XYZ file of C-alpha atoms in Angstrom:
694
model
C 6.327 -29.464 1.811
C 3.838 -27.059 3.337
C 5.085 -24.094 1.300
C 6.388 -25.327 -2.067
C 8.583 -23.007 -4.126
C 7.088 -22.359 -7.538
C 9.902 -20.402 -9.115
C 13.550 -21.120 -8.407
C 15.351 -21.941 -5.166
C 14.039 -24.149 -2.366
C 12.716 -22.284 0.638
C 14.825 -22.772 3.767
C 13.277 -24.278 6.896
C 14.029 -22.439 10.153
C 10.704 -22.440 12.006
C 9.201 -25.230 14.076
C 6.744 -27.687 12.566
C 3.970 -26.343 14.848
C 4.508 -22.790 13.623
C 4.583 -23.902 10.001
C 1.322 -25.821 10.486
C -0.256 -22.722 12.069
C 0.818 -20.727 9.007
C -0.592 -23.335 6.645
C -4.007 -23.206 8.303
C -4.037 -19.417 8.298
C -3.040 -19.141 4.628
C -5.630 -21.743 3.684
C -8.677 -19.839 4.948
C -9.246 -21.603 8.283
C -9.448 -18.400 10.335
C -10.786 -16.130 7.602
C -13.790 -18.365 7.031
C -14.313 -18.488 10.794
C -14.321 -14.662 10.863
C -16.977 -14.567 8.149
C -19.356 -16.480 10.424
C -19.816 -13.404 12.653
C -20.030 -10.326 10.431
C -20.730 -7.696 13.102
C -22.359 -6.670 16.343
C -25.863 -5.196 16.332
C -26.900 -1.871 17.840
C -30.693 -2.054 17.629
C -31.035 -2.502 21.402
C -29.495 0.931 22.069
C -32.279 3.385 22.894
C -32.617 6.454 20.677
C -29.634 5.391 18.599
C -30.763 7.485 15.632
C -30.860 10.611 17.779
C -27.259 10.208 18.957
C -24.507 12.261 17.368
C -22.162 10.529 14.921
C -19.453 10.403 17.598
C -21.854 8.960 20.193
C -22.978 6.297 17.718
C -19.339 5.461 17.039
C -18.551 5.169 20.759
C -21.508 2.845 21.261
C -20.393 0.676 18.360
C -16.806 0.384 19.607
C -18.002 -0.631 23.085
C -20.288 -3.321 21.646
C -17.454 -4.607 19.456
C -15.076 -4.866 22.417
C -17.717 -6.516 24.589
C -19.177 -9.004 22.118
C -16.716 -9.814 19.333
C -15.834 -13.525 19.471
C -12.475 -14.322 21.024
C -10.177 -16.601 19.086
C -7.337 -18.424 20.840
C -5.453 -20.946 18.752
C -3.676 -23.746 20.659
C 0.057 -23.108 20.656
C -0.099 -19.504 19.429
C 2.468 -17.180 20.994
C 0.390 -13.989 20.644
C -3.215 -13.208 21.538
C -5.851 -11.010 19.911
C -7.875 -11.481 16.740
C -10.073 -9.318 14.519
C -13.025 -11.695 14.358
C -15.844 -9.621 12.809
C -16.315 -10.156 9.098
C -17.589 -6.700 8.136
C -14.176 -5.282 9.036
C -12.785 -7.186 6.034
C -15.046 -5.003 3.859
C -13.784 -1.707 5.301
C -16.704 -1.043 7.657
C -16.859 -0.471 11.364
C -18.326 -3.949 12.015
C -21.535 -2.810 13.690
C -25.003 -2.584 12.166
C -28.168 -0.739 13.038
C -31.353 -1.899 11.340
C -29.265 -4.386 9.340
C -27.088 -1.642 7.814
C -23.490 -0.629 8.418
C -23.588 2.946 9.631
C -19.912 3.918 9.358
C -16.936 3.339 7.084
C -13.544 2.802 8.681
C -10.178 4.508 8.192
C -7.462 3.410 5.768
C -4.490 4.775 3.799
C -2.790 5.558 7.077
C 0.022 4.204 9.180
C -0.988 4.847 12.754
C 1.502 5.681 15.490
C 2.069 2.189 16.801
C 5.684 3.174 17.442
C 4.917 5.599 20.261
C 1.941 3.584 21.531
C 4.112 0.496 22.042
C 7.057 2.391 23.547
C 4.991 4.492 25.968
C 2.072 2.166 26.634
C -1.584 3.140 26.446
C -1.642 4.222 30.099
C 0.748 7.021 29.158
C -1.342 7.867 26.095
C -4.437 8.091 28.290
C -2.614 10.330 30.776
C -1.570 12.665 27.966
C -5.148 12.869 26.714
C -6.382 13.750 30.199
C -3.740 16.477 30.611
C -4.682 18.056 27.307
C -8.365 17.595 28.058
C -7.924 19.697 31.211
C -6.712 22.591 29.061
C -9.374 22.376 26.369
C -12.122 19.776 26.700
C -13.610 18.511 23.452
C -16.011 15.729 22.610
C -13.195 14.037 20.656
C -11.097 13.732 23.832
C -14.014 12.026 25.565
C -14.466 9.671 22.619
C -10.775 8.737 22.628
C -10.966 7.888 26.320
C -14.001 5.715 25.653
C -11.959 3.973 22.975
C -9.248 3.156 25.526
C -11.930 1.872 27.907
C -13.181 -0.422 25.147
C -9.644 -1.656 24.536
C -9.312 -2.428 28.262
C -12.539 -4.397 28.146
C -11.347 -6.435 25.164
C -8.008 -7.010 26.893
C -9.746 -8.144 30.092
C -11.831 -10.660 28.165
C -8.687 -12.202 26.681
C -6.875 -12.334 30.018
C -9.819 -14.108 31.658
C -10.026 -16.612 28.824
C -6.280 -17.264 28.816
C -6.246 -17.870 32.560
C -8.448 -20.886 31.911
C -5.775 -22.210 29.518
C -2.638 -22.493 31.678
C -0.547 -24.004 28.886
C -1.048 -20.993 26.591
C 2.246 -19.185 26.090
C 0.767 -15.751 25.384
C -0.776 -15.041 28.809
C 2.426 -13.848 30.447
C 3.276 -11.625 27.492
C -0.199 -10.042 27.406
C -0.799 -9.355 31.116
C 0.734 -5.866 31.230
C 0.871 -4.724 27.622
C -0.270 -2.769 25.699
C -1.032 -0.490 28.645
C 2.452 -0.557 30.189
C 5.695 -0.296 28.193
C 7.094 -3.699 27.173
C 9.890 -5.209 29.256
C 11.161 -7.663 26.651
C 10.873 -8.668 23.004
C 7.945 -11.044 23.460
C 5.938 -8.355 25.259
C 6.846 -5.802 22.581
C 5.613 -8.057 19.758
C 2.468 -8.851 21.755
C 1.837 -5.155 22.422
C 2.222 -4.250 18.747
C -0.011 -7.117 17.658
C -2.728 -6.381 20.222
C -2.877 -2.670 19.313
C -2.957 -3.467 15.614
C -5.548 -6.217 16.093
C -7.808 -3.904 18.076
C -7.703 -1.167 15.436
C -8.578 -3.651 12.693
C -11.247 -5.313 14.868
C -12.839 -1.838 14.796
C -12.665 -1.946 10.998
C -9.574 0.147 10.309
C -6.991 -0.794 7.695
C -3.687 0.621 8.893
C -0.104 0.053 7.900
C 2.237 -1.215 10.615
C 5.142 1.113 9.941
C 8.805 0.463 10.643
C 8.528 -2.804 12.530
C 12.287 -3.266 12.927
C 12.632 0.193 14.487
C 9.724 -0.505 16.845
C 10.902 -3.939 17.992
C 14.656 -3.894 17.398
C 15.735 -2.337 20.723
C 13.860 -4.982 22.731
C 15.462 -7.842 20.829
C 18.911 -6.289 21.137
C 18.524 -6.063 24.919
C 17.207 -9.628 25.265
C 20.066 -10.996 23.174
C 22.597 -9.079 25.251
C 21.098 -10.443 28.466
C 20.964 -13.968 27.075
C 17.257 -14.282 27.904
C 16.282 -15.006 24.303
C 17.884 -16.589 21.244
C 17.425 -15.538 17.635
C 15.596 -18.794 16.937
C 13.150 -18.105 19.771
C 12.659 -14.531 18.575
C 11.984 -15.754 15.040
C 9.235 -18.065 16.309
C 7.546 -15.240 18.237
C 7.723 -12.808 15.330
C 6.490 -15.450 12.880
C 3.232 -15.643 14.828
C 2.723 -11.908 14.215
C 2.794 -12.505 10.457
C 0.738 -15.672 10.628
C -1.999 -14.021 12.672
C -2.047 -11.200 10.138
C -3.426 -13.695 7.597
C -6.627 -14.119 9.610
C -8.752 -12.354 6.967
C -7.901 -14.736 4.111
C -11.190 -16.210 2.909
C -10.404 -17.630 -0.531
C -12.819 -17.158 -3.416
C -12.811 -14.439 -6.059
C -12.481 -10.838 -4.921
C -11.829 -8.897 -8.115
C -8.577 -7.218 -7.105
C -7.540 -9.925 -4.650
C -8.004 -11.031 -1.080
C -4.950 -9.587 0.659
C -5.240 -5.826 0.212
C -5.923 -4.635 3.731
C -3.130 -2.026 3.595
C -1.132 -3.539 6.467
C 2.191 -2.732 4.831
C 5.508 -2.848 6.668
C 8.664 -0.824 6.060
C 12.124 -2.204 6.830
C 15.614 -0.751 7.235
C 16.732 2.766 6.303
C 18.175 5.465 8.507
C 16.842 6.485 11.904
C 15.939 10.034 12.933
C 19.612 10.853 13.514
C 20.661 9.551 10.105
C 22.257 6.318 11.360
C 21.611 3.010 9.620
C 18.594 1.418 11.297
C 19.039 -2.114 9.973
C 18.963 -4.551 12.884
C 18.326 -8.184 13.761
C 14.553 -7.749 13.423
C 15.097 -6.645 9.817
C 16.701 -9.995 9.017
C 14.222 -12.020 11.072
C 11.351 -10.542 9.042
C 13.111 -11.497 5.813
C 13.696 -15.021 7.176
C 10.015 -15.444 8.021
C 8.716 -14.119 4.722
C 11.163 -16.233 2.748
C 10.181 -19.422 4.538
C 6.411 -18.995 4.740
C 5.768 -16.956 1.597
C 3.262 -14.745 3.431
C 2.281 -11.840 1.192
C -0.322 -10.209 3.425
C 2.179 -7.713 4.823
C 3.775 -6.269 1.667
C 7.309 -5.295 2.660
C 8.984 -2.119 1.468
C 12.707 -1.972 2.168
C 14.299 1.461 2.468
C 17.569 1.398 0.518
C 20.171 4.104 -0.028
C 23.621 4.363 -1.559
C 25.150 3.257 1.777
C 22.899 0.245 2.405
C 24.937 -2.711 3.733
C 25.760 -5.256 1.050
C 24.499 -7.971 3.398
C 21.005 -6.468 3.308
C 21.003 -6.058 -0.481
C 22.002 -9.689 -0.915
C 19.438 -10.906 1.617
C 16.684 -8.994 -0.196
C 17.725 -10.561 -3.501
C 17.643 -14.045 -1.944
C 14.093 -13.511 -0.674
C 12.870 -11.812 -3.820
C 13.866 -14.677 -6.123
C 11.152 -16.931 -4.660
C 8.529 -14.709 -6.292
C 5.281 -13.637 -4.709
C 5.926 -9.906 -5.041
C 6.591 -9.695 -1.329
C 9.446 -7.169 -1.443
C 9.485 -3.661 -2.878
C 12.067 -0.922 -2.487
C 12.220 2.780 -1.673
C 15.174 4.877 -2.766
C 15.518 6.565 0.596
C 17.750 9.357 -0.720
C 15.129 10.465 -3.270
C 12.230 10.173 -0.829
C 13.984 12.217 1.846
C 14.888 14.932 -0.622
C 11.290 15.000 -1.861
C 9.935 15.342 1.684
C 12.390 17.989 2.861
C 11.823 19.986 -0.334
C 8.129 19.915 0.568
C 8.792 21.439 3.988
C 9.257 18.441 6.286
C 12.078 18.820 8.824
C 14.810 16.279 8.070
C 14.398 14.371 11.338
C 10.663 14.071 10.736
C 11.177 13.022 7.116
C 13.534 10.238 8.199
C 10.614 8.603 10.014
C 8.671 8.043 6.781
C 6.751 4.871 6.092
C 3.787 4.416 3.748
C 0.014 4.640 3.736
C -0.832 1.004 3.195
C 0.222 0.987 -0.439
C 3.379 2.984 -1.211
C 2.524 6.687 -0.917
C 4.842 8.058 1.754
C 3.701 9.579 5.024
C 4.910 10.114 8.587
C 3.397 7.448 10.904
C 1.300 8.805 13.737
C 1.444 12.337 12.358
C -0.509 12.165 9.094
C -4.036 12.092 7.733
C -3.700 11.086 4.096
C -5.948 10.780 1.066
C -4.932 10.464 -2.547
C -7.168 11.596 -5.430
C -6.728 9.360 -8.470
C -7.661 10.582 -11.937
C -7.022 9.506 -15.513
C -4.632 11.863 -17.276
C -5.225 10.132 -20.610
C -8.968 10.749 -20.343
C -8.291 14.488 -20.039
C -6.143 14.459 -23.189
C -8.604 12.430 -25.241
C -11.933 13.829 -24.086
C -11.132 17.416 -23.125
C -8.048 18.661 -24.974
C -8.814 16.671 -28.157
C -12.613 16.852 -27.616
C -13.395 13.168 -28.091
C -11.501 13.332 -31.407
C -14.674 14.767 -32.984
C -14.072 18.513 -32.959
C -10.394 18.565 -32.013
C -8.741 21.964 -32.522
C -6.116 22.061 -35.267
C -3.274 23.284 -33.063
C -0.722 24.950 -35.307
C 2.259 23.784 -33.259
C 3.016 21.053 -30.778
C 3.599 23.748 -28.156
C 0.011 24.925 -28.624
C -1.277 21.372 -28.124
C 0.916 20.789 -25.082
C -0.068 24.115 -23.535
C -3.761 23.335 -23.995
C -3.318 19.960 -22.280
C -1.543 21.504 -19.300
C -4.359 24.057 -18.941
C -6.942 21.270 -19.011
C -4.882 19.240 -16.542
C -4.644 22.205 -14.188
C -8.388 22.819 -14.311
C -9.110 19.151 -13.590
C -6.752 19.005 -10.603
C -8.186 22.246 -9.199
C -11.720 20.817 -9.412
C -10.686 17.618 -7.666
C -8.965 19.383 -4.784
C -11.814 21.877 -4.394
C -14.325 19.027 -4.131
C -12.836 18.090 -0.741
C -13.633 21.505 0.728
C -10.370 21.955 2.605
C -10.550 18.551 4.319
C -8.568 15.370 3.691
C -11.244 12.735 4.233
C -14.955 12.496 4.918
C -15.176 10.071 7.844
C -17.884 10.981 10.315
C -16.146 9.421 13.336
C -12.688 7.981 13.814
C -11.628 8.151 17.460
C -9.731 4.844 17.410
C -7.525 6.235 14.662
C -7.174 9.485 16.623
C -5.718 7.538 19.566
C -2.630 6.856 17.464
C -2.188 10.353 16.001
C -0.088 12.738 18.093
C -1.807 15.844 16.744
C -5.255 14.555 17.679
C -4.053 13.690 21.188
C -2.661 17.202 21.608
C -5.528 19.191 20.086
C -8.634 17.089 20.668
C -9.507 17.465 16.997
C -10.765 14.490 15.038
C -8.598 12.553 12.624
C -10.765 13.732 9.719
C -10.936 17.322 11.013
C -7.294 18.301 10.401
C -6.308 16.824 13.759
C -2.952 15.274 12.750
C 0.152 17.396 12.254
C 0.269 16.735 8.508
C -2.904 16.660 6.426
C -2.209 15.456 2.921
C -4.549 15.473 -0.079
C -2.468 14.122 -2.935
C -3.640 14.307 -6.585
C -2.411 11.209 -8.436
C -2.267 11.240 -12.204
C -2.951 7.882 -13.830
C -1.946 6.889 -17.340
C 1.111 9.138 -17.238
C 3.074 6.921 -19.611
C 0.056 6.781 -21.959
C -0.155 10.587 -22.018
C 3.586 10.841 -22.706
C 3.379 8.300 -25.529
C 0.289 9.957 -27.034
C 1.856 13.404 -27.064
C 5.127 11.999 -28.380
C 3.409 10.135 -31.228
C 1.528 13.278 -32.251
C 4.697 15.360 -32.026
C 6.601 12.998 -34.315
C 3.944 12.069 -36.880
C 2.031 15.349 -37.129
C 4.453 18.151 -36.339
C 7.863 16.756 -37.320
C 7.261 14.203 -40.060
C 4.032 15.906 -41.223
C 2.707 12.486 -42.124
C -0.860 13.744 -41.549
C -2.650 16.624 -39.842
C -3.987 16.487 -36.298
C -7.647 16.585 -37.468
C -6.898 13.703 -39.860
C -5.311 11.669 -37.080
C -8.222 12.398 -34.760
C -10.755 11.205 -37.348
C -8.821 7.936 -37.634
C -8.685 7.564 -33.866
C -12.411 8.247 -33.567
C -12.906 5.227 -35.882
C -10.617 3.099 -33.682
C -7.991 2.804 -36.459
C -10.478 0.960 -38.678
C -9.145 0.765 -42.233
C -5.770 2.208 -41.204
C -3.854 -0.811 -39.949
C -0.558 0.064 -41.718
C -0.590 3.514 -40.112
C -1.491 2.026 -36.705
C 1.439 -0.390 -36.889
C 3.712 2.467 -37.962
C 2.664 4.537 -34.947
C 2.990 1.562 -32.618
C 6.385 0.338 -33.803
C 8.163 3.242 -35.485
C 8.884 5.388 -32.457
C 10.842 4.711 -29.279
C 8.362 5.402 -26.497
C 8.699 5.891 -22.752
C 10.409 2.877 -21.197
C 13.166 2.425 -23.773
C 15.629 5.018 -22.525
C 14.708 7.296 -25.451
C 16.035 10.809 -24.843
C 13.149 12.454 -26.714
C 10.344 10.539 -25.024
C 12.004 10.810 -21.637
C 12.450 14.579 -22.079
C 8.716 14.860 -22.606
C 8.171 12.816 -19.444
C 10.409 15.213 -17.534
C 8.461 18.208 -18.793
C 5.021 16.750 -18.092
C 5.868 15.650 -14.557
C 7.451 18.982 -13.696
C 4.397 20.890 -14.907
C 2.086 18.538 -13.007
C 4.150 19.048 -9.841
C 3.906 22.833 -10.197
C 0.119 22.587 -10.558
C -0.284 20.426 -7.456
C 2.032 22.380 -5.202
C 0.303 25.654 -6.089
C -2.855 24.305 -4.444
C -1.315 23.673 -1.004
C -2.590 25.897 1.771
C -2.114 26.394 5.495
C -2.851 23.065 7.162
C -3.333 21.144 3.889
C -0.643 19.774 1.582
C -1.353 18.697 -2.018
C 1.768 16.826 -3.177
C 1.742 15.267 -6.662
C 1.773 11.519 -7.168
C 1.579 9.052 -10.061
C -0.446 5.869 -9.724
C -3.168 3.672 -11.108
C -3.356 0.857 -8.496
C -5.015 -1.249 -11.180
C -7.535 1.390 -12.240
C -6.435 0.959 -15.843
C -8.967 -1.879 -15.829
C -11.953 0.273 -14.850
C -10.739 3.169 -17.020
C -10.365 1.058 -20.173
C -14.009 1.300 -21.365
C -13.936 5.120 -21.230
C -10.658 5.444 -23.112
C -10.532 5.923 -26.866
C -7.883 4.673 -29.286
C -4.463 6.181 -28.640
C -2.209 8.033 -31.100
C 0.561 5.506 -30.415
C -1.382 2.627 -31.924
C -3.449 1.068 -29.135
C -7.114 0.393 -29.828
C -10.078 1.487 -27.756
C -10.453 -0.412 -24.499
C -6.847 -1.615 -24.258
C -5.346 -2.113 -20.809
C -2.624 0.492 -20.686
C 0.092 1.587 -18.261
C 0.084 0.843 -14.552
C 1.469 3.322 -12.028
C 4.492 5.035 -13.660
C 5.459 1.969 -15.667
C 5.644 1.833 -19.470
C 2.559 1.035 -21.496
C 2.517 -2.760 -22.078
C 4.090 -3.662 -25.385
C 5.851 -0.324 -25.942
C 9.058 -1.181 -24.079
C 11.413 -3.559 -25.820
C 14.871 -2.997 -24.407
C 14.658 -4.728 -21.053
C 14.474 -3.797 -17.407
C 17.501 -1.497 -17.345
C 16.074 0.698 -20.125
C 12.757 0.871 -18.274
C 14.574 2.043 -15.149
C 16.445 4.722 -17.107
C 13.174 6.148 -18.412
C 11.467 5.967 -15.023
C 14.371 7.796 -13.388
C 14.747 10.477 -16.087
C 12.369 13.027 -14.455
C 13.269 14.746 -11.194
C 11.293 12.428 -8.941
C 12.060 14.546 -5.881
C 9.283 16.792 -7.228
C 6.784 13.906 -7.015
C 6.609 13.866 -3.227
C 3.259 12.031 -3.267
C 5.105 9.030 -4.658
C 5.409 7.049 -7.877
C 6.047 3.366 -8.486
C 7.709 1.314 -11.170
C 6.448 -2.254 -11.644
C 9.005 -4.719 -13.017
C 8.524 -8.400 -13.724
C 11.555 -10.695 -13.923
C 11.701 -14.226 -15.231
C 12.880 -16.976 -12.845
C 15.891 -17.694 -15.050
C 17.167 -14.174 -14.373
C 17.486 -14.705 -10.627
C 18.872 -18.241 -10.295
C 21.953 -18.971 -8.259
C 24.677 -16.590 -7.146
C 24.752 -14.905 -10.554
C 21.065 -14.143 -10.271
C 21.491 -12.701 -6.789
C 24.336 -10.488 -8.028
C 22.205 -9.355 -10.963
C 19.312 -8.339 -8.683
C 21.719 -6.446 -6.398
C 23.101 -4.645 -9.446
C 19.605 -3.763 -10.613
C 18.763 -2.276 -7.204
C 22.002 -0.313 -7.070
C 21.334 1.091 -10.532
C 17.840 2.133 -9.472
C 19.354 3.983 -6.505
C 22.136 5.672 -8.430
C 19.738 6.949 -11.117
C 17.388 8.550 -8.575
C 14.395 6.180 -8.648
C 11.580 6.527 -6.128
C 9.809 3.190 -5.522
C 10.392 -0.149 -7.241
C 7.980 -3.103 -7.182
C 9.835 -6.212 -8.346
C 8.233 -9.571 -8.870
C 9.587 -12.844 -10.187
C 6.889 -14.421 -12.321
C 6.521 -17.261 -14.766
C 3.609 -16.707 -17.140
C 3.317 -20.459 -17.642
C 2.741 -21.081 -13.951
C 0.235 -18.218 -13.759
C -1.702 -19.666 -16.676
C -1.648 -23.088 -15.006
C -3.079 -21.456 -11.885
C -5.926 -20.057 -13.988
C -6.828 -23.558 -15.147
C -6.319 -25.342 -11.824
C -6.839 -22.795 -9.013
C -7.288 -25.565 -6.461
C -3.575 -26.398 -6.819
C -2.352 -22.820 -6.345
C -4.292 -21.445 -3.396
C -1.292 -19.754 -1.762
C 0.385 -18.447 -4.950
C 1.023 -14.759 -4.230
C 1.720 -12.027 -6.790
C 2.420 -8.319 -6.561
C -0.615 -6.412 -7.795
C -0.157 -2.674 -7.294
C 0.972 -1.588 -3.853
C -0.357 -4.806 -2.373
C -0.067 -8.541 -2.897
C -2.863 -11.023 -3.500
C -3.292 -14.741 -3.979
C -3.368 -14.987 -7.755
C -6.386 -17.295 -7.807
C -8.494 -14.714 -5.910
C -8.066 -12.130 -8.698
C -10.781 -11.992 -11.326
C -9.993 -12.725 -14.977
C -9.202 -9.125 -15.943
C -6.837 -8.620 -13.053
C -5.135 -11.939 -13.766
C -4.659 -10.937 -17.396
C -3.177 -7.605 -16.346
C -0.640 -9.396 -14.128
C 0.328 -11.856 -16.857
C 0.749 -9.184 -19.534
C 2.497 -6.653 -17.318
C 5.629 -5.030 -18.595
C 9.344 -5.833 -18.582
C 9.924 -9.544 -18.695
C 13.372 -8.833 -20.075
C 16.699 -9.894 -18.660
C 18.715 -7.905 -16.191
């Protein structure tokens, strides 16, 4: 088998042998290694390059990329276009001057591929020219140059394809992406070509709601009888296969598949009607069969989601690989509308390349991560050396909230009223409606919504620390706060019985404990109030909770915790329980996660759950997963990252990576081949929380 199943059920076979072989080559580095051979284009021949403005330098780079990037056409492929410059894999505009990259690219955004596909780039260009006539700006001119570069790249492909009469993508590519698509094949080609061009220029964008973009074209073709579902599945499979073109193998620290090209499926449309369609199910078919994890899929669920979709998600999820995650659409929509988004606009939400929500084509987004536990340990408790002897728990809690507020205010102020610091970004601006209307740059508050979201990390660790102090110091009066701090400063040395008491005596966050969960509710509410108070005209500052694996880099700066963990321990990820502190299974974890009012956390928060293969086998396992998802929805969860993992297989992959090159795992908002994670990241995945039954 090309794609062996490592966990439970056998993968079905629906795609042709040629398509499966294409996928195998792509997943096994063939095209990624080819991309590495040409890292960039060079700009040294451009006269007076240093004297050009940042926007002029950017325009010159994009033209050179379009004119000189290698073309890649794979025999038998059904779509054309490839991002073939290696520096783009490293988040740079792949152009160098004097051997140096001169410009970072744009990420944490889902560009407006929906309107670009539907209208065609000719219509986008016409809109730019109309707005340019009212108020000419240099950004308008740069956007038009970007379209010219896209036309040049398109022309190069057409000329090459005309010399290959048996290539099936020529007919689909001739008119798109400049004219609106006339059928499903053209629509998929248009979406791929636009996406491929943006990433050729270095950008890492999400795709958005692919089933909403492509569904109407497939529906029409099926009604006309010009296409079958099997034919449509083959075409769409090539979209996902070509998206693996940056896989290079090797060790990349946090993995080789985190290029933020996330996809959102299902959910309601702008009018509130269920948007699930045949493309939704085709995507699930393709991912189930090929095991491609390079487009992490987030499925929008709500209390009215069709049972067929719930069951289909469970069937795909049980193969492992962390490919599916789930939004509770009802909670997300309430969070967005409470933050001021009109309901119709909110219903369009997708994500930013991980899982923080945003409106595609209308948002410039940046999140600001920080370690909430660091603030408690090093500011409120003063490195445990000169910690104040707070007379009550309320005094301690109040001091922490004041320190938290000051830290968040400093972080937001450091951005100076902007969302990001890119010097030039006209290719991104082409897919942002606000930029097209105003002629303002993507990074200069051009989009309609400009979001700077503070994200607290270590939230569960803060909750557990405060809870342990509350119980041991202020309720049980087992010791004073200064005494506890002296012990913590010595990393629990000589106090093992007390450490074990603190670690095992109390029911911490993640066990459905009313006391611990009440503290979580209070902390998150206060954090939300702090963040929302910093919003201003043109700039939103919604609260979020995340780590995205930063608990690894934060570990050396963290001291011992009051709840029994020693200095340097890897602690909680995202808004999941601290490893080893949850002992009552997945359902208890979900109860704790859902206890706070997550509609206040409009910047997003994720729960990571790991299930054992035995939990998801057969029809009983499918029913159990469906029940778990329904419980998550009914309790008001926000975002759930489920993965089916077997620690034994992961450990075998550590010893024999050559046998597990395509083994995908959920990391933290993205997936990665397990063998491309470094040792610390692999250990974090293996030890991650909630292996319990469902």
